[in-house]
XYZ file of C-alpha atoms in Angstrom:
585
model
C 136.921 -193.035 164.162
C 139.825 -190.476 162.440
C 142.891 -192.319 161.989
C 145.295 -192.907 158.828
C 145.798 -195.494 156.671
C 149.210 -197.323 158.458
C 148.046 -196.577 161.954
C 144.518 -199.200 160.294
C 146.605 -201.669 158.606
C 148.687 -202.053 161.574
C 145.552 -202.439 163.871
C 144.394 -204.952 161.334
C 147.668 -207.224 161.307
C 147.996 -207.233 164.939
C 144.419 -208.621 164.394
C 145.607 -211.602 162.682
C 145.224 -210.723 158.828
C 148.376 -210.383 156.509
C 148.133 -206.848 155.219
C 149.305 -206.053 152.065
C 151.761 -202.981 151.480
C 148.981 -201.274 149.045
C 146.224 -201.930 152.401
C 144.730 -204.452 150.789
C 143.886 -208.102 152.626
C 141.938 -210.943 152.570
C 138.743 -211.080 154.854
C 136.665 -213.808 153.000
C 138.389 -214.923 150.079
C 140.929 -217.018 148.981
C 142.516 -215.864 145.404
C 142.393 -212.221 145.844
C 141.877 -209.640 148.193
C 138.144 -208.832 149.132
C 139.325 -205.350 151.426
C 141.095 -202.374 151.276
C 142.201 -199.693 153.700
C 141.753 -196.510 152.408
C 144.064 -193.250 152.744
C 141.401 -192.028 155.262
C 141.146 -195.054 157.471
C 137.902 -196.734 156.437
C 137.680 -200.158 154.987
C 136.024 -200.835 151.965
C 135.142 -204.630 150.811
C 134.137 -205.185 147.117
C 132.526 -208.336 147.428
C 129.515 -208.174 149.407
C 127.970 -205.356 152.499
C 129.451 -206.851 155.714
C 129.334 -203.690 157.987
C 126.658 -202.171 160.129
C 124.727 -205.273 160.213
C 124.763 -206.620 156.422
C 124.228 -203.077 155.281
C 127.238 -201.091 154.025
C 130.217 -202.083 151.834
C 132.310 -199.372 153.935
C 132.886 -198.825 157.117
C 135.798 -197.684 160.075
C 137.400 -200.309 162.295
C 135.095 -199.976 164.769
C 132.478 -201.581 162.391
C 134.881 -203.968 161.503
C 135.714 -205.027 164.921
C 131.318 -205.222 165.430
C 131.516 -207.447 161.723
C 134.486 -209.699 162.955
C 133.180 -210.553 166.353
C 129.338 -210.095 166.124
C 128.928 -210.245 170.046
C 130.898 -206.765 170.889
C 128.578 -203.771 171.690
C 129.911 -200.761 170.234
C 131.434 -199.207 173.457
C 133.381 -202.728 173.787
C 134.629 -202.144 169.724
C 135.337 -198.591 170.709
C 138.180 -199.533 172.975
C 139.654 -202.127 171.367
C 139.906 -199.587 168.184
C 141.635 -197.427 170.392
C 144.168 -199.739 172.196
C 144.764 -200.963 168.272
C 145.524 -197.505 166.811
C 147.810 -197.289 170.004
C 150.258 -199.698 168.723
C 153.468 -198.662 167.798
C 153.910 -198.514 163.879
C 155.611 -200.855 161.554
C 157.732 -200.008 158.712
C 155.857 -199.677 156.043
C 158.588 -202.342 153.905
C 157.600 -204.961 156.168
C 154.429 -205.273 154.576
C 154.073 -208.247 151.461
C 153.698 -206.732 147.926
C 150.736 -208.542 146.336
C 151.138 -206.700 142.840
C 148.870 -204.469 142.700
C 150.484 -201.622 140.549
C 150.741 -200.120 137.396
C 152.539 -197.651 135.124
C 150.403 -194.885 134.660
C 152.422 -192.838 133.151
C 150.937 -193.392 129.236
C 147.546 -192.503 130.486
C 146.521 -189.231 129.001
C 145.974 -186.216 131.860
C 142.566 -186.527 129.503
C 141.839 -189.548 132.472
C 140.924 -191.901 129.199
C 143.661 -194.205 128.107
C 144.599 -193.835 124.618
C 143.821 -196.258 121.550
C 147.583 -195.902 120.691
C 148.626 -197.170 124.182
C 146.237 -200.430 123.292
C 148.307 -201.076 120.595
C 151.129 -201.519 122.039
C 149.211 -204.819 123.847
C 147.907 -206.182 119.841
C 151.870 -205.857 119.182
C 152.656 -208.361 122.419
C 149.768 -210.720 121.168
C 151.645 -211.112 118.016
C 154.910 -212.008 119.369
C 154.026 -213.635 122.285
C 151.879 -216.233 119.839
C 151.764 -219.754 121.575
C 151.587 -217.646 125.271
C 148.645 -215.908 124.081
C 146.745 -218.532 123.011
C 146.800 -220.331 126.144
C 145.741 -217.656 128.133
C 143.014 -217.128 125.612
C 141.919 -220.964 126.315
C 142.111 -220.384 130.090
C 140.065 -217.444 129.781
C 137.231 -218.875 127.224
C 137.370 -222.756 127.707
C 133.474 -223.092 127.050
C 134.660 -222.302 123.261
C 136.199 -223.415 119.969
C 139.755 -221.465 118.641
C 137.774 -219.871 115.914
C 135.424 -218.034 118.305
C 137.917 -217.430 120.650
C 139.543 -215.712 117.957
C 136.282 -213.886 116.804
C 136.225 -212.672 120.307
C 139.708 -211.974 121.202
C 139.098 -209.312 118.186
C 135.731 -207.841 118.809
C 137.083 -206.703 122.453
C 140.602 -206.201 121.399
C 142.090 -208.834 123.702
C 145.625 -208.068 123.831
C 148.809 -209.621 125.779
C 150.653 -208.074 128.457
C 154.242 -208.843 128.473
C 155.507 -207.785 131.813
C 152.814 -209.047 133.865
C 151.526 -212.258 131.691
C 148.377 -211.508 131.265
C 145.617 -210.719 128.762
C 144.512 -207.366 128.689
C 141.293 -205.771 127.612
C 139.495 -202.356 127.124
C 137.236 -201.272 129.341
C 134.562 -198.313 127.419
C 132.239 -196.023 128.835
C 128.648 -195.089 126.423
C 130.795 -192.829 124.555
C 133.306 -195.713 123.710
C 136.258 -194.011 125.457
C 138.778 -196.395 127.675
C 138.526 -195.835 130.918
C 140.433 -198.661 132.690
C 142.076 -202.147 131.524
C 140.736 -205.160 132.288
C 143.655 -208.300 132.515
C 143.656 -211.795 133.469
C 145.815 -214.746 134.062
C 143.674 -217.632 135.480
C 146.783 -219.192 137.259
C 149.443 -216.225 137.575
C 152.799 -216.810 139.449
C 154.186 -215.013 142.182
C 157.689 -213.063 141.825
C 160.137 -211.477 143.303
C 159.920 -207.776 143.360
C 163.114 -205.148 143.182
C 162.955 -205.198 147.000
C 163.485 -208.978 147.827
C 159.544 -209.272 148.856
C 157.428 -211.772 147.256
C 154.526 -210.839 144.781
C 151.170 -213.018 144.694
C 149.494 -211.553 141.760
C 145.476 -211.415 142.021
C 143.827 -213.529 138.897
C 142.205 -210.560 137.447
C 143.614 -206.645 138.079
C 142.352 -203.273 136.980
C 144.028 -200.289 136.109
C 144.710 -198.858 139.667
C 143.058 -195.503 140.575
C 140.269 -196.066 137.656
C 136.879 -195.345 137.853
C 135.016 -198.304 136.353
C 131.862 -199.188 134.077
C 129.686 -202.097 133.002
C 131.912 -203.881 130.598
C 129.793 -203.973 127.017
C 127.712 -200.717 127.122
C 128.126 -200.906 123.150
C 126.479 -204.640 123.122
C 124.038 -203.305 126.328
C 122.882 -200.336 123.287
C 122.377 -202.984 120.765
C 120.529 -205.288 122.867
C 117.931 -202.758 123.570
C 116.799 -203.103 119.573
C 115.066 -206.550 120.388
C 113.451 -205.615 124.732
C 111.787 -208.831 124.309
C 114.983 -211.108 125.008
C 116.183 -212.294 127.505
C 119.769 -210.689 128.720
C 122.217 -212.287 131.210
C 123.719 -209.986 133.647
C 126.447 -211.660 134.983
C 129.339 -211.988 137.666
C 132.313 -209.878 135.271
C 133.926 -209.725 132.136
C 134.866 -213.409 132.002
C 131.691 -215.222 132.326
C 130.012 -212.372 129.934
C 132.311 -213.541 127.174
C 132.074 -217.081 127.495
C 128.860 -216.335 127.657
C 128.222 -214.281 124.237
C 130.932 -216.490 122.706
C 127.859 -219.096 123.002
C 125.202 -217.059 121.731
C 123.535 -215.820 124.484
C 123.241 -211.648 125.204
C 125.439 -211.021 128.141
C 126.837 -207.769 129.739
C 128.518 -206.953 133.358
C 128.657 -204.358 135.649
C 132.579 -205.233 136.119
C 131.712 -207.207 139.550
C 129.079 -208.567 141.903
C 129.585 -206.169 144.373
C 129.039 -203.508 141.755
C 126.115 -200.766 141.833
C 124.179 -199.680 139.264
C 124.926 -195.618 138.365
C 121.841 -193.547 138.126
C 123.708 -192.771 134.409
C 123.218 -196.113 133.129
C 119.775 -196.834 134.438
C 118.236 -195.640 131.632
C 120.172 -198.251 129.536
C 118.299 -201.181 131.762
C 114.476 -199.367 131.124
C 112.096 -201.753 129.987
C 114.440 -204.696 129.499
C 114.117 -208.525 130.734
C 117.274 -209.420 132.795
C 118.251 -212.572 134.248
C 120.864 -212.278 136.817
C 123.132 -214.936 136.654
C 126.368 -214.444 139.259
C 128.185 -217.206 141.031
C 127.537 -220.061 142.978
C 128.669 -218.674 146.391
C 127.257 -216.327 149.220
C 128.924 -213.007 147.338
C 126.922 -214.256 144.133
C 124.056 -214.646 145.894
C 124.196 -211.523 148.282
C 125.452 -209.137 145.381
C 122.348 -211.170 143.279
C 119.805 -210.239 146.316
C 121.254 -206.477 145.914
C 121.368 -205.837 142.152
C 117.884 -207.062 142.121
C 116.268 -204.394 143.923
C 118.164 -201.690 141.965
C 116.602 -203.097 138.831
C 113.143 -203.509 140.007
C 113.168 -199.649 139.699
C 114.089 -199.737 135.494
C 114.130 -203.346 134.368
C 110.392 -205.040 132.729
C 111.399 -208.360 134.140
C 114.095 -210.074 136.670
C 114.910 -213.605 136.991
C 117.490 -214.965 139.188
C 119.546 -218.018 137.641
C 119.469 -220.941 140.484
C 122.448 -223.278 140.759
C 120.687 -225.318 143.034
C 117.991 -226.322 140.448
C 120.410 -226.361 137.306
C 122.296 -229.365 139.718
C 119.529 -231.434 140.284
C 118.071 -230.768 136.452
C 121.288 -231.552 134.927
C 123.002 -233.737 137.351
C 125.862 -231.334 137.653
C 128.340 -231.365 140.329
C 129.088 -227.996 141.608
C 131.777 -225.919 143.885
C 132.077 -223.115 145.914
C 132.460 -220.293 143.308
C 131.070 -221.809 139.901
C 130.785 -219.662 137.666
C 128.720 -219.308 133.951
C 132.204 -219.950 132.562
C 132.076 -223.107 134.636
C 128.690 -224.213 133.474
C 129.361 -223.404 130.149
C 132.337 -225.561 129.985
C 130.527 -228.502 132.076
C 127.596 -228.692 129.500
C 129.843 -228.597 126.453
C 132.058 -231.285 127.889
C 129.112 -233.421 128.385
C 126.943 -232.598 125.163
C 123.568 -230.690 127.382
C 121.592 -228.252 126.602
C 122.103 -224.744 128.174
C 118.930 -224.642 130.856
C 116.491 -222.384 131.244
C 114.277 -223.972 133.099
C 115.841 -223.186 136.318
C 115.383 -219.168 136.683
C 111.657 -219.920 134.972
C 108.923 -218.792 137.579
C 107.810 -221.059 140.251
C 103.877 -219.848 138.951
C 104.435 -221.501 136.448
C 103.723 -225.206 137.315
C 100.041 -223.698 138.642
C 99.476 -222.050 134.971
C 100.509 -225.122 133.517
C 97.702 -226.647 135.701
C 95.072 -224.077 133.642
C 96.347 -224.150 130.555
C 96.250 -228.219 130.598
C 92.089 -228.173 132.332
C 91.887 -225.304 129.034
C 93.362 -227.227 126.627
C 90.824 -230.513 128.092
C 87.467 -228.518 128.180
C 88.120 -226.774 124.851
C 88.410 -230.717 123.612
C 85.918 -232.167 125.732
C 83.218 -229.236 124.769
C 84.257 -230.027 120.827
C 84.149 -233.671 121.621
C 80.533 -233.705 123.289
C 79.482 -231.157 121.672
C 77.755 -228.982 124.824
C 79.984 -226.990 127.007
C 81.482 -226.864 130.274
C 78.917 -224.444 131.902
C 75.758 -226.454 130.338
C 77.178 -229.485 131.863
C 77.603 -228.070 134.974
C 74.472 -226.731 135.549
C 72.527 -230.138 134.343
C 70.580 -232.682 135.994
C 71.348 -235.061 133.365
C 73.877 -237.661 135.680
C 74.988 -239.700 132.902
C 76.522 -236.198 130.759
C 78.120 -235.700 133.978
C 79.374 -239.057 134.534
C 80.976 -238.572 130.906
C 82.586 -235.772 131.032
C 84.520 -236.966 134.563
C 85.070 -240.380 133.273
C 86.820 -238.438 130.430
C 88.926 -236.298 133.387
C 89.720 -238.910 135.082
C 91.455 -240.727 132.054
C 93.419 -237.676 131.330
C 94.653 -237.503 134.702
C 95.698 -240.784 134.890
C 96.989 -240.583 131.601
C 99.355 -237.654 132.492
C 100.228 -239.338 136.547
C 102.399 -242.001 133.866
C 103.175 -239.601 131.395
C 105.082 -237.451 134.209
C 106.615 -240.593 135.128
C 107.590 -241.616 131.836
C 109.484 -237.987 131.733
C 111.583 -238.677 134.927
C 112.330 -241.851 133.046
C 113.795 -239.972 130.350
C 115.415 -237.600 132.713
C 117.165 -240.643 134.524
C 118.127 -241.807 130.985
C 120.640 -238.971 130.764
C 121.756 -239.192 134.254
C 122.779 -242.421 133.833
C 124.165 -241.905 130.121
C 126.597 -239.029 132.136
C 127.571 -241.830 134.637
C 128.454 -244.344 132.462
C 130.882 -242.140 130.281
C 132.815 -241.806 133.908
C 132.322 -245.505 134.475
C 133.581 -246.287 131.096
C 136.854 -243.477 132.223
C 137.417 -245.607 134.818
C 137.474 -248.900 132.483
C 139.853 -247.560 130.861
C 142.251 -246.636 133.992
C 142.446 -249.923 134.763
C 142.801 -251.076 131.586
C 146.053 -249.322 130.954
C 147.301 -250.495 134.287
C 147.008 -254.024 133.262
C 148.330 -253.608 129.640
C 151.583 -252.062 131.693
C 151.497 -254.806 134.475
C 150.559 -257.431 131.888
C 147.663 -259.086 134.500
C 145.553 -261.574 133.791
C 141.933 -260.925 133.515
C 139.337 -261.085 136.818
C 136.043 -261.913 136.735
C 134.114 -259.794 139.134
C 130.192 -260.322 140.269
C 127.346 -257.804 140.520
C 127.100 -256.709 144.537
C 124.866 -259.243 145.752
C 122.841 -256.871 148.194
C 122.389 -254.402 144.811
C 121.034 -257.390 143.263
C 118.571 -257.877 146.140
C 117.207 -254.541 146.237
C 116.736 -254.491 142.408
C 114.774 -257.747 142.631
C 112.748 -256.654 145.852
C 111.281 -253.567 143.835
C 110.333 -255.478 140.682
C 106.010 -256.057 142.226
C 106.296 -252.381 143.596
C 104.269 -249.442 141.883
C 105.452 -247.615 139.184
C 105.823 -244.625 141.448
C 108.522 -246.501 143.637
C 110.284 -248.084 141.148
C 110.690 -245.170 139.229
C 111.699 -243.274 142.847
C 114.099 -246.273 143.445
C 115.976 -245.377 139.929
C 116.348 -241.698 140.832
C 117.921 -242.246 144.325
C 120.013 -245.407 143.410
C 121.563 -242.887 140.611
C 121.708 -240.287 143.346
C 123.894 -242.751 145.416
C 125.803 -243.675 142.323
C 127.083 -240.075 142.091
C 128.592 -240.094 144.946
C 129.896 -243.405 144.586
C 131.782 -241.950 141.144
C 133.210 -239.300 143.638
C 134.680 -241.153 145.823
C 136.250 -243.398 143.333
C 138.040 -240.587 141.315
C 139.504 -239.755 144.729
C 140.709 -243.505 144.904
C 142.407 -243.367 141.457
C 144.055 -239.923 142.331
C 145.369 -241.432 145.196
C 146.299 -244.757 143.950
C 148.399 -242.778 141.293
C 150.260 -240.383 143.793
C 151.201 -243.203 145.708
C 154.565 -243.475 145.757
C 155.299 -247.343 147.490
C 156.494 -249.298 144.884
C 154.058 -252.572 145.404
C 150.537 -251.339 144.931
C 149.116 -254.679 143.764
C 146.642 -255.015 146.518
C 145.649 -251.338 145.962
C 144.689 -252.005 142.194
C 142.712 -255.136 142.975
C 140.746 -253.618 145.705
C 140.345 -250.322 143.274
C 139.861 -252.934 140.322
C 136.662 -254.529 142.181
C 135.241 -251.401 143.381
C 135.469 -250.265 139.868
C 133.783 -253.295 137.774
C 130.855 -253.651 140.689
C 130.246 -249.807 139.909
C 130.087 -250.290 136.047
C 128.210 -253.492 136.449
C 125.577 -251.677 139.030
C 125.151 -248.613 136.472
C 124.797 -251.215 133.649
C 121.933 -252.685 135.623
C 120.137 -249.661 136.738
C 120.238 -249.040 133.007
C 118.443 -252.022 131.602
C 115.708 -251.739 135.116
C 115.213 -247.993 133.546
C 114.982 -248.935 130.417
C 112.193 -251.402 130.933
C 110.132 -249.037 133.274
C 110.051 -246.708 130.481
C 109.027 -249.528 128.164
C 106.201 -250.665 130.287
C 105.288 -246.677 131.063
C 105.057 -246.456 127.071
C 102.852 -249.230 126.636
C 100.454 -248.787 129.536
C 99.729 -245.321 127.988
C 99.134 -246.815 124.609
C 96.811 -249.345 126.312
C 94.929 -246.919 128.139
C 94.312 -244.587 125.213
C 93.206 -247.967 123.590
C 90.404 -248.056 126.278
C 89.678 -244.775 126.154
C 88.737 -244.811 122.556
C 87.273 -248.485 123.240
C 85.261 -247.174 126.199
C 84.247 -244.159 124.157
C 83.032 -246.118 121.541
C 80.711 -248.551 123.677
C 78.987 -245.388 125.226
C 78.604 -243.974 121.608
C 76.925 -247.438 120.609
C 75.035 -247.142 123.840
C 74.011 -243.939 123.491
C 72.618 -245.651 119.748
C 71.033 -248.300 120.832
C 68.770 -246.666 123.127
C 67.797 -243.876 120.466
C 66.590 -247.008 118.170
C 65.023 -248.756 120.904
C 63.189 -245.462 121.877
C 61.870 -245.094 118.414
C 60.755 -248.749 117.890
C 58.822 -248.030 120.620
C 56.798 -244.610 119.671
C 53.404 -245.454 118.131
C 53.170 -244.393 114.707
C 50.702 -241.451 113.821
C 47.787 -242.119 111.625
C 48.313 -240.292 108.553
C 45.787 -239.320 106.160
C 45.546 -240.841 103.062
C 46.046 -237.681 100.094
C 43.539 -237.773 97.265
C 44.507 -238.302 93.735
C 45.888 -234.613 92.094
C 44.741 -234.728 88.437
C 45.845 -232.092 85.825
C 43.486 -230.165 84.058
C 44.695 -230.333 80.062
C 43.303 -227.027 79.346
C 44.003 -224.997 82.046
C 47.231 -227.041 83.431
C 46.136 -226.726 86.885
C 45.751 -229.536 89.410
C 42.545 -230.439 90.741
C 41.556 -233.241 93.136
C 40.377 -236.501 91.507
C 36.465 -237.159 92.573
C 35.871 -240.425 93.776
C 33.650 -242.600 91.871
């Protein structure tokens, strides 16, 4: 439907969203605005396709009236668009101010922003020191000062007075600026000339800008080497963190963003692994980058939060983000994973490269291969070479246990550094209170459960490990949300808080210390059973060997011997030198 920008944003306050001045509002989000109302009328959203059934990132208010309230045919939409657009019009000044301007007026009428204009943000850096270098470490916490620094001047990180933010280039493939990037992580609101409140968004663009993928310059480099691996991620944040760790990284400046038939070219050939953020934009704007890159790209993996929080033991929100994760695993000293994008085939070609890897041994063991075995009569060969499966199999059913062993090793290592946090808590509460120490006792139905699985299999005690931890986790949870209370409480006796906090506390540390020492001998006996059966593997191998022996010697004790001729005398003839058979007398 035709109708201008104020008579929209009225129609869309009267619906029940604040509208800012600029047309901007929030439709799904929570830090900054997800929609804007263009000069035209239509509605645009930049974080995922909402209109005409999950399909469109654009759309009139009649297709937002069908998106908000999924149930209304079009002809219903239709008239509540029109009795909307009917409304009498507010002033325009009534509307909030959420910040969303700039100063264009040292931007070139080239439409690139000039390298001298950047300057003047390297001059703020300099005297706006100690400021700077906190936004810095809000920006890149996943890294050291020194590479923050090495970063901050690769991609001319500057400081922006005025506003508080950092600011950074944004260059097209011919490494001319065509918008600014700039970011303040927690930015406050103000009060604008007018008396209105601003509520600045965390990370703003040069208004009016057309915008590219970050890095091209890094994206041109990276195309040297098409055999590794490059993270496309959520925007320019997460791609730094992300290369400030190693790892090749570029962005397409957000997850909503398309990929221009110009750049395509740039993605030919290459292996990508799309890595956005943990929420239903990352994964719809994941599910829609992917097919544009099936066209160009060799080879697309999807990173999966879900499986990087059960590998790692991770604890995730709404919205984390590479940054996030990078940060997390630094914190507590794990490796970056990249296991969890891996194909799911993979487990099946494990399967054939392990029954390879056994008949190439078994056929160099036995000496006769898998197809002559096959095709015998000969039982006992047959017998041997599944005998020898078997033990394999068995061999690698503990082995695989042994592993989650391991793995529950370092979920309970990450545990006990929190328990050991909360040790400490309390300790500094009684060094101020001057208590006395308490003696606390291991829960007795814990106990009782660890004792009941001691005679169970392997199998279920290693099972018992992994869920006890799993319950453990959330018992951590709910005990940092007992010490954040207990600390913003303001009543001036909390005694009976603490003990009750104090208890909860030492029965935690004393139930992770026990889980400890149960996985620690499970992995003990795991190691030793698979010593003992490759023991009787070799011993068993040996007695069919000596078998096998036995019956050859047997079996020629038993042949009759031949009757072999007895050879005449050769006698050499002194003249002639040639042999000649001796004549009997």
């Amino acid at each position: 439907m035709k109708a201008n920008k104020e008579i929209i944003m009225n129609a869309v306050s009267n619906l029940g969203f604040e509208v800012f001045r600029n047309g901007q509002f929030h439709w799904n989000s929570s830090n900054t605005p997800d929609m804007i109302i263009n000069n035209d009328g239509t509605i645009h959203c930049w974080t995922s396709s909402p209109f005409k059934n999950n399909t469109s990132n654009h759309g009139d208010l009649i297709d937002f009236l069908q998106m908000t309230n999924i149930n209304q045919s079009y002809k219903e939409a239709k008239q509540e668009a029109e009795r909307l657009t009917g409304l009498t019009l507010p002033d325009i000044n009534k509307y909030k101010d959420n910040g969303y301007t700039v100063d264009n007026s040292n931007i070139k009428k080239t439409g690139y922003i000039s390298e001298e204009f950047i300057k003047t943000f390297d001059i703020a850096r300099k005297d706006n020191v100690t400021r700077y270098k906190e936004l810095l470490n809000e920006a890149l916490p996943s890294l050291d000062f020194e590479k923050q620094k090495e970063i901050a001047i690769k991609y001319q990180i500057g400081y922006i007075e005025q506003s508080d933010r950092l600011s950074m280039p944004i260059r097209d493939e011919e490494n001319r600026i065509v918008t600014l990037w700039k970011y303040n992580k927690n930015p406050n609101s103000y009060i604008n000339d007018k008396g209105l409140e601003v509520i600045p968004g965390k990370v703003l663009f040069t208004k009016g800008r057309e915008r590219c993928p970050f890095n091209l310059y890094d994206l041109q480099e990276y195309r040297k080497d098409i055999n590794q691996e490059i993270f496309l991620c959520g925007g320019e944040k997460d791609t730094l963190n992300m290369i400030g760790n190693g790892h090749r990284a570029i962005t397409l400046g957000s997850e909503n963003e398309n990929l221009k038939e110009k750049y395509k070219p740039l993605f030919q050939d290459l292996k990508i692994v799309i890595s956005y953020d943990n929420d239903e934009a990352g994964q719809k704007g994941a599910e829609k980058i992917l097919k544009q890159l099936q066209v160009v790209a060799k080879e697309i993996k999807v990173w999966n939060w879900n499986k990087v929080e059960k590998n790692q033991d991770l604890t995730l929100f709404k919205g984390f983000d590479m940054t996030d994760y990078l940060s997390a695993i630094k914190k507590q000293n794990l490796e970056f994973d990249k296991t969890n994008y891996q194909n799911e085939k993979k487990d099946v070609k494990m399967k054939e490269e392990e029954f390879k890897k056994f008949r190439e041994n078994t056929e160099k063991k036995f000496g006769i291969s898998f197809e002559e075995v096959r095709n015998s009569d000969d039982y006992q060969l047959k017998s041997k070479w599944l005998d020898e499966y078997n033990n394999q199999k068995e061999n690698r059913d503990k082995k695989e246990l042994l592993q989650k062993t391991v793995k529950n090793q370092v979920r309970l290592t990450v545990i006990n550094n929190q328990a050991q946090k909360y040790i400490d808590f309390l300790k500094l509460i009684k060094n101020k209170d001057k208590e006395e120490k308490t003696e606390f006792k291991l829960n007795p139905d814990f106990l009782k459960q660890v004792n009941d699985v001691k005679n169970n299999t392997l199998e279920e005690k290693t099972e018992f490990t992994s869920k006890k931890i799993d319950n453990l986790k959330e018992e951590s949870k709910n005990i940092g949300e007992k010490i954040k209370d207990y600390s913003e409480n303001k009543i001036l006796d909390k005694s009976e808080l603490f003990k009750n906090l104090e208890k909860e506390i030492h029965q935690f540390s004393a139930m992770v210390e026990a889980l400890k020492n149960e996985n620690r001998e499970l992995r003990r006996e795991l190691e030793l059973l698979i010593q003992k059966d490759e023991k009787e593997k070799e011993q068993k191998s040996l007695e069919k060997d000596n078998a096998s022996l036995k019956e050859k010697i047997e079996k020629m004790r038993d042949k009759k011997p031949e009757k072999v001729q007895e050879k005449t005398p050769e006698k050499i003839n002194k003249i002639s030198y040639e042999k000649t058979h001796e004549q009997e007398m």
